[in-house]
Coordinates of C-alpha atoms in Angstrom, one line a residue:
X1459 CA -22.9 20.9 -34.0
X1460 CA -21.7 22.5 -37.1
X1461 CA -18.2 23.1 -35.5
X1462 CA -17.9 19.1 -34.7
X1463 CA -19.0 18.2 -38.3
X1464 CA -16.2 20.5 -39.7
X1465 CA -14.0 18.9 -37.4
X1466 CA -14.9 15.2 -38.1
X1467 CA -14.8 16.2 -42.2
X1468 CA -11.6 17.3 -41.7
X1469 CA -9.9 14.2 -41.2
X1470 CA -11.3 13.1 -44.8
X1471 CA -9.2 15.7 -46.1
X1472 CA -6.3 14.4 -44.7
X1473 CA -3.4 12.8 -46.6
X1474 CA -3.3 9.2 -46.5
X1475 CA 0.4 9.0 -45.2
X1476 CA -0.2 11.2 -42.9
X1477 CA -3.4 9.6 -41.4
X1478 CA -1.2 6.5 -41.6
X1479 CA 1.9 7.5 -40.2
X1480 CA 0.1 8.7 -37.0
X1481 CA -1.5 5.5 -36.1
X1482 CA 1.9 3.5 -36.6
X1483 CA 3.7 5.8 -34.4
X1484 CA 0.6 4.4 -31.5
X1485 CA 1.5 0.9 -32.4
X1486 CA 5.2 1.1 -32.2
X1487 CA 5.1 3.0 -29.0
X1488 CA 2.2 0.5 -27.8
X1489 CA 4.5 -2.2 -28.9
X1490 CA 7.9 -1.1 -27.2
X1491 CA 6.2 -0.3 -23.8
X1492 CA 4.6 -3.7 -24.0
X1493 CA 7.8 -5.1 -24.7
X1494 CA 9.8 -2.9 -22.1
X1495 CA 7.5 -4.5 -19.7
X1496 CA 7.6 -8.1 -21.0
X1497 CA 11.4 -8.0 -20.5
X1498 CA 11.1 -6.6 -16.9
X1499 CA 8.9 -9.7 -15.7
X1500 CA 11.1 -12.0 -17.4
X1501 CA 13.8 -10.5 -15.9
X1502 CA 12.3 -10.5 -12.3
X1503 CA 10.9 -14.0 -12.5
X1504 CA 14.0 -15.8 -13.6
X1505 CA 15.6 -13.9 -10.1
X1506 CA 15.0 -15.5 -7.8
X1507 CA 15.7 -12.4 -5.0
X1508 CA 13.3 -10.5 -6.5
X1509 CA 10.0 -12.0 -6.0
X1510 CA 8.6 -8.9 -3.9
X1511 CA 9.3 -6.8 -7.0
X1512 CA 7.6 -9.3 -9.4
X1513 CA 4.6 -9.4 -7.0
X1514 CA 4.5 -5.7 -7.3
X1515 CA 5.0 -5.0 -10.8
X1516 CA 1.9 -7.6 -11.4
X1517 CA 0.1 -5.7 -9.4
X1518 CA 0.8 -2.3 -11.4
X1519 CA 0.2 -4.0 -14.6
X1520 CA -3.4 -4.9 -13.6
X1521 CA -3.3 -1.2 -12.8
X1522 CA -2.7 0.0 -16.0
X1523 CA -5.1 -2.1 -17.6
X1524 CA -7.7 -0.4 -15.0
X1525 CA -6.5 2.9 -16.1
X1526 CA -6.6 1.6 -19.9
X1527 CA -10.7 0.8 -19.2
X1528 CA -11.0 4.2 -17.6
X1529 CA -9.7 6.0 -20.6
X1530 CA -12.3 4.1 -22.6
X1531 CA -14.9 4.9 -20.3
X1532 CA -14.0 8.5 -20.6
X1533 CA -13.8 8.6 -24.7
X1534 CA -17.2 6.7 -24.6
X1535 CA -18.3 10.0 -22.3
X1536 CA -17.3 12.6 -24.3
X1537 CA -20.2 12.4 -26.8
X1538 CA -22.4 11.3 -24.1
X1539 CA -22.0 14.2 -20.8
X1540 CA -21.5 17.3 -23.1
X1541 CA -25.2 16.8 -24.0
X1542 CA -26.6 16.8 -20.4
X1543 CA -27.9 19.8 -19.6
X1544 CA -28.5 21.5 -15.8
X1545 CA -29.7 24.3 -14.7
X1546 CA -26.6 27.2 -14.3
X1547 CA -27.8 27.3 -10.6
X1548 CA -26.7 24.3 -9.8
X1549 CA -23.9 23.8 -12.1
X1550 CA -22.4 27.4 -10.0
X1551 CA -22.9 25.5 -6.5
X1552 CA -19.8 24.2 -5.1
X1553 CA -17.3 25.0 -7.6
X1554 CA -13.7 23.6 -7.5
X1555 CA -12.5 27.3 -7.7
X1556 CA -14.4 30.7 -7.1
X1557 CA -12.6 33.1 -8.9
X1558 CA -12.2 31.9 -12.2
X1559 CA -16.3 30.9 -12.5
X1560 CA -17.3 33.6 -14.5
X1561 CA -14.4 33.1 -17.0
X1562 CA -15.2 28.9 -17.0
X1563 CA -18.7 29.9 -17.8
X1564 CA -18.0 32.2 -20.7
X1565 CA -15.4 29.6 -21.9
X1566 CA -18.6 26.8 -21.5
X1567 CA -21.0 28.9 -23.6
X1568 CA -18.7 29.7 -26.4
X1569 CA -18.0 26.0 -27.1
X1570 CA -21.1 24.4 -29.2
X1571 CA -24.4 23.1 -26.9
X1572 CA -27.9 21.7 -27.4
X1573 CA -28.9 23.1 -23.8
X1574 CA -31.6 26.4 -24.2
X1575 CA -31.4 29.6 -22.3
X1576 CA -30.7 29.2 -18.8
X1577 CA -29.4 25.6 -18.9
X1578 CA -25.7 24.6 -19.5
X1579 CA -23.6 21.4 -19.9
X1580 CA -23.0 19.5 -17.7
X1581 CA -19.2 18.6 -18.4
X1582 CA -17.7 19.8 -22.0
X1583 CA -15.1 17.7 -24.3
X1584 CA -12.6 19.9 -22.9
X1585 CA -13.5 19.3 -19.0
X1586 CA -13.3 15.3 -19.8
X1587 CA -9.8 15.6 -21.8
X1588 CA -8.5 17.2 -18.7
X1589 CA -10.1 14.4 -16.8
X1590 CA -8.4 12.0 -18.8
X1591 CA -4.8 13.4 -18.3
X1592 CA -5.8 13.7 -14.7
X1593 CA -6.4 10.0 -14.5
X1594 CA -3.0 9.5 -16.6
X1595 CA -1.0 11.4 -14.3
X1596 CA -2.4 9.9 -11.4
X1597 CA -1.7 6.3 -12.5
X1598 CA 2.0 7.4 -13.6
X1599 CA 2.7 8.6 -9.8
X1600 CA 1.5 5.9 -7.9
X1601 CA 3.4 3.4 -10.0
X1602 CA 6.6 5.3 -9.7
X1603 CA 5.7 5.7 -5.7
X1604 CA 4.9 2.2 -5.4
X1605 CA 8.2 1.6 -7.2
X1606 CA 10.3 3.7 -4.7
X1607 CA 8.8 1.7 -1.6
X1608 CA 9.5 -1.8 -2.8
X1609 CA 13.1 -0.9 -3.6
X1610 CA 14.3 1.1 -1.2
X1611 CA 12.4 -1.4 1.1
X1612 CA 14.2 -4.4 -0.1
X1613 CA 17.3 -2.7 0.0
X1614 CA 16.8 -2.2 3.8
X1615 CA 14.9 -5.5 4.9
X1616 CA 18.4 -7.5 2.8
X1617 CA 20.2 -5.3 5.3
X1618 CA 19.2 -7.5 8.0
X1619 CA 20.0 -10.8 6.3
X1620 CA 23.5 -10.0 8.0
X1621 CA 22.0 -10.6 11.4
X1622 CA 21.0 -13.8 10.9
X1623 CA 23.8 -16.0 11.2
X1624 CA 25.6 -14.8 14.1
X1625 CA 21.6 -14.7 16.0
X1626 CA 21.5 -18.2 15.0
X1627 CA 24.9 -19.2 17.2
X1628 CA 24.7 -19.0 21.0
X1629 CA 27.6 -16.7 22.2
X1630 CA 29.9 -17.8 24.8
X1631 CA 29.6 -15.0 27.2
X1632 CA 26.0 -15.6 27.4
X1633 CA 26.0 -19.0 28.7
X1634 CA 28.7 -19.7 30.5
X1635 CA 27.1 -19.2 34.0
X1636 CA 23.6 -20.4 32.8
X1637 CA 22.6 -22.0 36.4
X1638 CA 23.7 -18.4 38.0
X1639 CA 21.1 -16.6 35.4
X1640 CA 23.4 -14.9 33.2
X1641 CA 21.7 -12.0 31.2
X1642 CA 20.7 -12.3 27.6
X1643 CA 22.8 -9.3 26.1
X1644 CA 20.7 -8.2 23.6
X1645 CA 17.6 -8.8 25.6
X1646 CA 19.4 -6.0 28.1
X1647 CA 20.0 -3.8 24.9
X1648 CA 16.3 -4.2 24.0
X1649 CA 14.7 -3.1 27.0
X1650 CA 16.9 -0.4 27.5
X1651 CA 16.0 1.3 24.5
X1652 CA 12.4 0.5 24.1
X1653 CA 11.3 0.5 28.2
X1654 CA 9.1 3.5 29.5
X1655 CA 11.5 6.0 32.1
X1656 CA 9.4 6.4 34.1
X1657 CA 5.4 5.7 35.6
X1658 CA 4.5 8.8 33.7
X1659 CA 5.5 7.6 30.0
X1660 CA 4.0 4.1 30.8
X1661 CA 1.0 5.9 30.6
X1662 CA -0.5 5.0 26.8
X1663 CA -1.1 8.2 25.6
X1664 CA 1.6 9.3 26.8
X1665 CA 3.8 6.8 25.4
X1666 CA 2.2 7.2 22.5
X1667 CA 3.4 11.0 22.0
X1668 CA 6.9 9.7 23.3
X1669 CA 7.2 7.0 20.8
X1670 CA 5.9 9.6 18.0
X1671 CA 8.3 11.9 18.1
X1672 CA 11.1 9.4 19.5
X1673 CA 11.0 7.7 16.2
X1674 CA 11.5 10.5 13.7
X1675 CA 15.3 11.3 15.5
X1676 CA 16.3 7.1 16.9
X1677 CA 13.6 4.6 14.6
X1678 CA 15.4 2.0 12.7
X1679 CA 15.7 -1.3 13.4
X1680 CA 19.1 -2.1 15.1
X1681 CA 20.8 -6.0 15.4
X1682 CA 19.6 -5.8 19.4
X1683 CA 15.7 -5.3 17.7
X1684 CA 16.0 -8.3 15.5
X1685 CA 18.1 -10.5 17.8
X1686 CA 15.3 -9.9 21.0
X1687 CA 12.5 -10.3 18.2
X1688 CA 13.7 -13.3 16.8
X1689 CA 14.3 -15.1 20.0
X1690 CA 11.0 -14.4 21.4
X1691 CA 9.2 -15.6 17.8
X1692 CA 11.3 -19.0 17.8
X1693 CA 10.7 -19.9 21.4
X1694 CA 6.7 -18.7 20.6
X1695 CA 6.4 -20.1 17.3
X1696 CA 8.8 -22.7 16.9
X1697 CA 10.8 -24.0 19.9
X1698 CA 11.5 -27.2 18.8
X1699 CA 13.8 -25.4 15.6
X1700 CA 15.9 -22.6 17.2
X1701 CA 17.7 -22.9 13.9
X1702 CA 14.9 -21.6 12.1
X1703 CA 15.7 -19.0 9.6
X1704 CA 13.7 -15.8 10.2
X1705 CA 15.4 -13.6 8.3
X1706 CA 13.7 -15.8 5.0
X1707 CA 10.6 -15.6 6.8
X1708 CA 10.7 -11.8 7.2
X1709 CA 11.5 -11.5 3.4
X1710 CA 8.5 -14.0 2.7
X1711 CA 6.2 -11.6 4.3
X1712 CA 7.9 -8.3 3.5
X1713 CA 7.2 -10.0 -0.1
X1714 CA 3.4 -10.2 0.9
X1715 CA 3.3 -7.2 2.2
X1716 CA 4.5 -5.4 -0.9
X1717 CA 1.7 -7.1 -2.8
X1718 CA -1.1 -5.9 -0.6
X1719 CA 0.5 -1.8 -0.7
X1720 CA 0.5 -1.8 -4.5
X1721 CA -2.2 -1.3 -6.5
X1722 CA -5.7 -0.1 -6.4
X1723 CA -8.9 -1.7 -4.9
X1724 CA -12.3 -0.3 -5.6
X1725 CA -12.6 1.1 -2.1
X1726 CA -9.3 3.1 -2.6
X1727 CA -11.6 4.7 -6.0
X1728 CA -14.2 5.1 -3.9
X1729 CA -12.2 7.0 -2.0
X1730 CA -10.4 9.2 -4.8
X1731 CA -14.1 10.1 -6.0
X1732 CA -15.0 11.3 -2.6
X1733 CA -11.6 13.2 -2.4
X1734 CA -12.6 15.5 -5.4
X1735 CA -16.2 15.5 -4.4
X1736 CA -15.3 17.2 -1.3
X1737 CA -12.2 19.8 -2.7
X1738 CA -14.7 22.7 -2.5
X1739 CA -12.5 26.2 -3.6
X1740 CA -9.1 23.8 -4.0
X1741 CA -8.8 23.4 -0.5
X1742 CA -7.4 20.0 -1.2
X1743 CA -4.5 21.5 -2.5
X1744 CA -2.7 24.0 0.0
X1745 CA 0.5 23.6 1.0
X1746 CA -0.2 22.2 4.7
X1747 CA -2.3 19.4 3.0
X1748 CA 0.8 17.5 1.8
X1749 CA 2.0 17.1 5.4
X1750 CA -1.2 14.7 6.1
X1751 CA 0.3 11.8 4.6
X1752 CA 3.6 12.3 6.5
X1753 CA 1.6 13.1 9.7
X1754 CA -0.3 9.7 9.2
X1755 CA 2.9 8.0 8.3
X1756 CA 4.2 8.7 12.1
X1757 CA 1.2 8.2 13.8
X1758 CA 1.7 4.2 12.4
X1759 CA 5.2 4.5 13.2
X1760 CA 4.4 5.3 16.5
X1761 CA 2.1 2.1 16.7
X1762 CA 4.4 0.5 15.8
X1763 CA 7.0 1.4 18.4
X1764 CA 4.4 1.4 21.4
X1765 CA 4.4 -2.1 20.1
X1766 CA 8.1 -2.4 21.0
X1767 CA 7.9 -0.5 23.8
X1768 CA 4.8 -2.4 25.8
X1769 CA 6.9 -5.9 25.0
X1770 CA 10.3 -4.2 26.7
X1771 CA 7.8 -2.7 29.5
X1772 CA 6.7 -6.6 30.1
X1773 CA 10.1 -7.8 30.1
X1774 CA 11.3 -5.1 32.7
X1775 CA 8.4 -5.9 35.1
X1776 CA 8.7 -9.5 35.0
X1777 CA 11.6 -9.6 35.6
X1778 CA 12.6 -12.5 33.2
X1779 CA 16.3 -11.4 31.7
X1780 CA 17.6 -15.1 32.2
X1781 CA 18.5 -17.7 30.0
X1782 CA 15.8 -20.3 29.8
X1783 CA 12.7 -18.3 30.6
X1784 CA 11.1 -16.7 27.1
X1785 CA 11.0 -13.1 27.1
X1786 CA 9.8 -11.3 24.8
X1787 CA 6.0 -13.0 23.8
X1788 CA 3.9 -12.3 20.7
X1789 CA 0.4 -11.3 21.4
X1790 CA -1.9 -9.6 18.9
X1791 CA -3.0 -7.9 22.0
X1792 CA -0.1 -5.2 21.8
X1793 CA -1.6 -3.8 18.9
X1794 CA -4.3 -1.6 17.3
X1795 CA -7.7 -3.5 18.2
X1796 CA -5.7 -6.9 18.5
X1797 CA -5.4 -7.2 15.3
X1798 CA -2.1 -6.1 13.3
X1799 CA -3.2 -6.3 9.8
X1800 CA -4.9 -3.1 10.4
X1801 CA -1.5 -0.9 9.9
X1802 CA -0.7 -2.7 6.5
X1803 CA -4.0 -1.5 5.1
X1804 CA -3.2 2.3 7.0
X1805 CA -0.2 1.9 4.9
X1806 CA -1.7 0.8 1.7
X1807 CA -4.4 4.0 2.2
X1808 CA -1.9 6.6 2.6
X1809 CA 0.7 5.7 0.0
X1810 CA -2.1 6.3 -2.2
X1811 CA -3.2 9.5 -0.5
X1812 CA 0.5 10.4 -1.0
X1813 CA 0.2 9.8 -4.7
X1814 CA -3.4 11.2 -5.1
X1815 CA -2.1 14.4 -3.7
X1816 CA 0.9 14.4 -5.7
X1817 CA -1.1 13.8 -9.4
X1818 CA -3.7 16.5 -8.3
X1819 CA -0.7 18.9 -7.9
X1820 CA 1.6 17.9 -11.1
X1821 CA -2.4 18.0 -13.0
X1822 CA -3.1 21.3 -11.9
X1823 CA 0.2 22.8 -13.2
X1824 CA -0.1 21.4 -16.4
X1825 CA -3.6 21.9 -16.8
X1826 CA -4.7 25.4 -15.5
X1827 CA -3.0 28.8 -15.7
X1828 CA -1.5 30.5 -12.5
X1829 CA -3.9 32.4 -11.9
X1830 CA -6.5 29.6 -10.7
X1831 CA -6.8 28.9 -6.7
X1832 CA -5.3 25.4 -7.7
X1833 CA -2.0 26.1 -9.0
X1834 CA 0.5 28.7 -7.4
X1835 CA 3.9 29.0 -8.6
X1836 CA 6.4 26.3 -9.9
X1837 CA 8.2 27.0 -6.6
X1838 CA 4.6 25.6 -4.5
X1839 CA 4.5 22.7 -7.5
X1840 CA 8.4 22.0 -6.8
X1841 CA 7.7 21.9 -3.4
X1842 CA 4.4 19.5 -3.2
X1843 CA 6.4 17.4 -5.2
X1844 CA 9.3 17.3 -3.4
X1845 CA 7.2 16.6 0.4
X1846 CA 5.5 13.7 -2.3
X1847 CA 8.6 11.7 -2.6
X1848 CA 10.3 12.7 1.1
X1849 CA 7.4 10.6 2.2
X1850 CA 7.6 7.4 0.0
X1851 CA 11.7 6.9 0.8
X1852 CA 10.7 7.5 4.2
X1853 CA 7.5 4.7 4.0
X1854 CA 10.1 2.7 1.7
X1855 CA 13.3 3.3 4.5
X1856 CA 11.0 2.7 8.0
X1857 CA 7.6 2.2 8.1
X1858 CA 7.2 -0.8 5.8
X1859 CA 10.0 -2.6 6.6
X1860 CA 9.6 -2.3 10.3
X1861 CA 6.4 -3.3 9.6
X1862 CA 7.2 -6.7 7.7
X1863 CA 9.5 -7.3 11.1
X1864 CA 6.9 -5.4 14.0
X1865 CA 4.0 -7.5 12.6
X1866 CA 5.7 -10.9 13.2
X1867 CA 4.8 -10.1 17.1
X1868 CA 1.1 -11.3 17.1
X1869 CA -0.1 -14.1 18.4
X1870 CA -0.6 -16.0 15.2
X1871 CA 1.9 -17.0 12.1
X1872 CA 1.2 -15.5 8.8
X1873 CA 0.5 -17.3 5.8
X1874 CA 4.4 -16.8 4.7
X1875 CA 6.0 -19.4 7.1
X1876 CA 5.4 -21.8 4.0
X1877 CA 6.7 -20.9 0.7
X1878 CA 4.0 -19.9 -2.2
X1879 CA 4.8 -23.5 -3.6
X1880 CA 3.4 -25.2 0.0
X1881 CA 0.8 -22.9 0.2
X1882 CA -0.5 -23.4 -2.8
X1883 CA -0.2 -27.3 -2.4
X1884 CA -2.5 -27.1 1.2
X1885 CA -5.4 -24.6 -0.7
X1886 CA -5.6 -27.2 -3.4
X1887 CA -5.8 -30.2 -0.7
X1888 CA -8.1 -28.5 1.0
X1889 CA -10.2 -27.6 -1.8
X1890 CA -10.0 -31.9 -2.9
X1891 CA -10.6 -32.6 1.1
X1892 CA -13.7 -30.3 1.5
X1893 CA -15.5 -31.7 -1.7
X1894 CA -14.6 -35.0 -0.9
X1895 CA -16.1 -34.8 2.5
X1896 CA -19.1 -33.2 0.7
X1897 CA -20.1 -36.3 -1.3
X1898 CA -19.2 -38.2 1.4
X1899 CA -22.3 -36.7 3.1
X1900 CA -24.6 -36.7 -0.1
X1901 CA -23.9 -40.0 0.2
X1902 CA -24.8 -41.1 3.5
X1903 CA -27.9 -38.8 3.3
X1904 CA -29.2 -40.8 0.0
X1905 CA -28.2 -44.0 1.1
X1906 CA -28.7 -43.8 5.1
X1907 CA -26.6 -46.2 6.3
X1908 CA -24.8 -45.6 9.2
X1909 CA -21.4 -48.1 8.7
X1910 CA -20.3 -45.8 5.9
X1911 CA -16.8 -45.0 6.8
X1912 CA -16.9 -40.8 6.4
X1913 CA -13.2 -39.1 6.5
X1914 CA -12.5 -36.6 9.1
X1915 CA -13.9 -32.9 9.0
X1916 CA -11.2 -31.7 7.0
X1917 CA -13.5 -28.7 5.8
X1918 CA -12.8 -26.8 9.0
X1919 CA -9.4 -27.8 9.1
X1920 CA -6.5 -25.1 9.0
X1921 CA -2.3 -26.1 8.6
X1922 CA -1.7 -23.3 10.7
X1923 CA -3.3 -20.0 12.0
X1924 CA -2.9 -17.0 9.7
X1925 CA -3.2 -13.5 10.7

């Protein structure tokens, strides 16, 4: 205790202009950042082509106020957990690193405690100041991995915007024997590159291994994907408007999508809490570890493309390559479970695994000396970080944009055939429609007439089915 007095007195020796120089350095770097990110909405919400990016970057700002209660939460703790006191038994079971424990509890009992003999604290100042740059670092990460996805993302889904016109416009070669049956070419091209060989790969696990390692060397979309995809979704969806532009409805939901990868949601916490609970001796942090997220990453790839693969199987065995007869059909059946919002939130887990990892790594460099079982060399760090950011241009360059196009194949339309204006408009009618039917009811329960005209049952009512 006498060692924080001293240090607490000491600032009352301080000079005045020094005391006040610090704290306006905080506010003018406070201010610039806030500023810095001011300017960055402005300048994403007055362009128009950047809405997925203005989605995102709300989403990271509700982040960083998160990690700005956090660091609260953790200055409130350091005069609060340094006076709990446990027995040294149970503070030695399951330590984060074995071989250091004798030297981290002679570092614990030098530092000042209120815990008697055989007792010791049960975090120290020091313990929750590492904490607290842990948290820093990990909230730094996933912001710039989040970043990396959207962009590189958008750069690949406005790729496709090239597509759309000439998929729109029915080429001459492809109807000019239409009562003979004349092959859709890029139907052909579809089957051929996403049909099974054979009996043996139609087999689902099978095709499953296929299409996982298939789609690390040959997985991007190509014009035939998006021409057979798009036909199929209009004459699903839509047949009555074969003009309809997809490609705007793709960006819509690739703009959804990127809303729902960012950020952090109390399970994801949940999750990160259980992570360290479990990282026993630093096993969390070996080399082979950093694969996972890469290894996860192709197993949804793979999903995906068995996707592809079991609608080009159908088309081959049906035999329905001719003009006039709709080929390839949307089904939520061809994915995990039936239902396909279940890879979005696969993808939403492991780009934060990815960036969990990656913090724990950077943290453990800059926090503990070599010699620790969490930290290596620079080389192991350089490394980690490096397999960290292999896997976010690969999520940002294939697996979410194929996603935003792959998911478009269930059985249902997404919430992003409307614009955010429309949909907006139909929540708020629905809202007015449901509480006017509701005192429409009260009404005829209190005054029990029955020649009180009562609107429709709007309540249950849906524009359109979402997925």
């Amino acid at each position: 205790m006498t060692k924080e007095r001293d240090t607490s007195l000491a600032l009352l020796g301080a000079p005045t202009w020094g005391i006040a120089m610090v704290c306006a350095i905080f506010i003018i770097v406070s201010l610039v950042v806030e500023r810095v990110i001011d300017e960055i909405r402005r300048s994403l919400y007055t362009s128009r082509n950047h809405g997925a990016l203005l989605r995102a970057f709300e989403k990271m700002k509700n982040e960083l106020f998160m990690v700005g209660i956090l660091s609260i939460t953790l200055l409130m703790g350091e005069s609060l957990f340094p006076k709990l006191c446990l027995p040294r038994k149970i503070y030695a079971a399951a330590p984060l690193c074995k071989h250091p424990l004798e030297d981290a509890a002679i570092t614990i009992e030098e530092e000042p405690s209120a815990c008697q003999a055989g007792y010791i604290s049960f975090m120290t100042t020091e313990n929750i100041h590492d904490l607290h740059i842990f948290v820093f670092i990990l909230a730094a990460v996933h912001i710039v991995f989040s970043v990396m996805v959207i962009v590189i993302g958008t750069l690949e889904v406005h790729r496709w915007q090239a597509w759309e016109a000439p998929a729109a416009q029915k080429p001459e070669n492809e109807v000019q024997i239409a009562e003979g049956g004349t092959r859709i070419n890029h139907q052909i091209t579809f089957v051929q590159k996403h049909a099974s060989r054979n009996k043996c790969s139609s087999n689902t696990v099978v095709s499953f291994m296929i299409a996982f390692v298939w789609q690390s060397f040959r997985w991007r979309m190509t014009e035939s994907d998006y021409r057979a995809l798009r036909s199929g979704f209009i004459r699903h969806h839509c047949p009555a408007n074969p003009s309809f532009n997809f490609h705007k409805y793709i960006w819509r939901s690739f703009e959804d999508d990127c809303k729902r990868v960012v950020g952090v949601s109390w399970k994801l916490w949940v999750y990160a809490v259980l992570w360290l609970l479990i990282d026993v001796t630093g096993w969390e942090t070996r080399l082979a570890v950093s694969f996972a997220p890469l290894l996860f990453f192709l197993v949804v790839g793979a999903a995906m493309q068995q996707v592809l693969t079991k609608m080009a199987n159908k088309i081959r065995d049906q035999h329905v390559l001719v003009i006039g007869t709709p080929a390839v059909m949307p089904d939520d059946n061809l994915f995990w479970h039936g239902r396909p919002q279940t890879i979005i939130r696969c993808i939403h887990f492991i780009i934060f695994q990815n960036a969990l990892s990656t913090a724990y790594a950077i943290w453990a460099s800059v926090t503990f000396p070599s010699y620790n079982c969490l930290y290596g060399t620079p080389a192991t760090l350089g490394i980690r970080v490096a397999i960290g950011f292999s896997i976010q241009i690969y999520c940002g360059f294939l697996t979410l944009p194929v996603y935003a196009f792959v998911s478009q194949m269930g059985s249902r339309l997404k919430k992003s055939i409307f614009s955010e204006e429309v949909n907006l408009a139909l929540r708020e009618w629905r809202k007015r429609a449901k509480k006017h039917v509701g005192k429409a009811k009260d009404n005829l329960g209190k005054n029990g007439a029955r020649d009180i005209a009562v609107p429709l049952e709007l309540s249950n009512w849906r524009p359109f089915s979402v997925s």
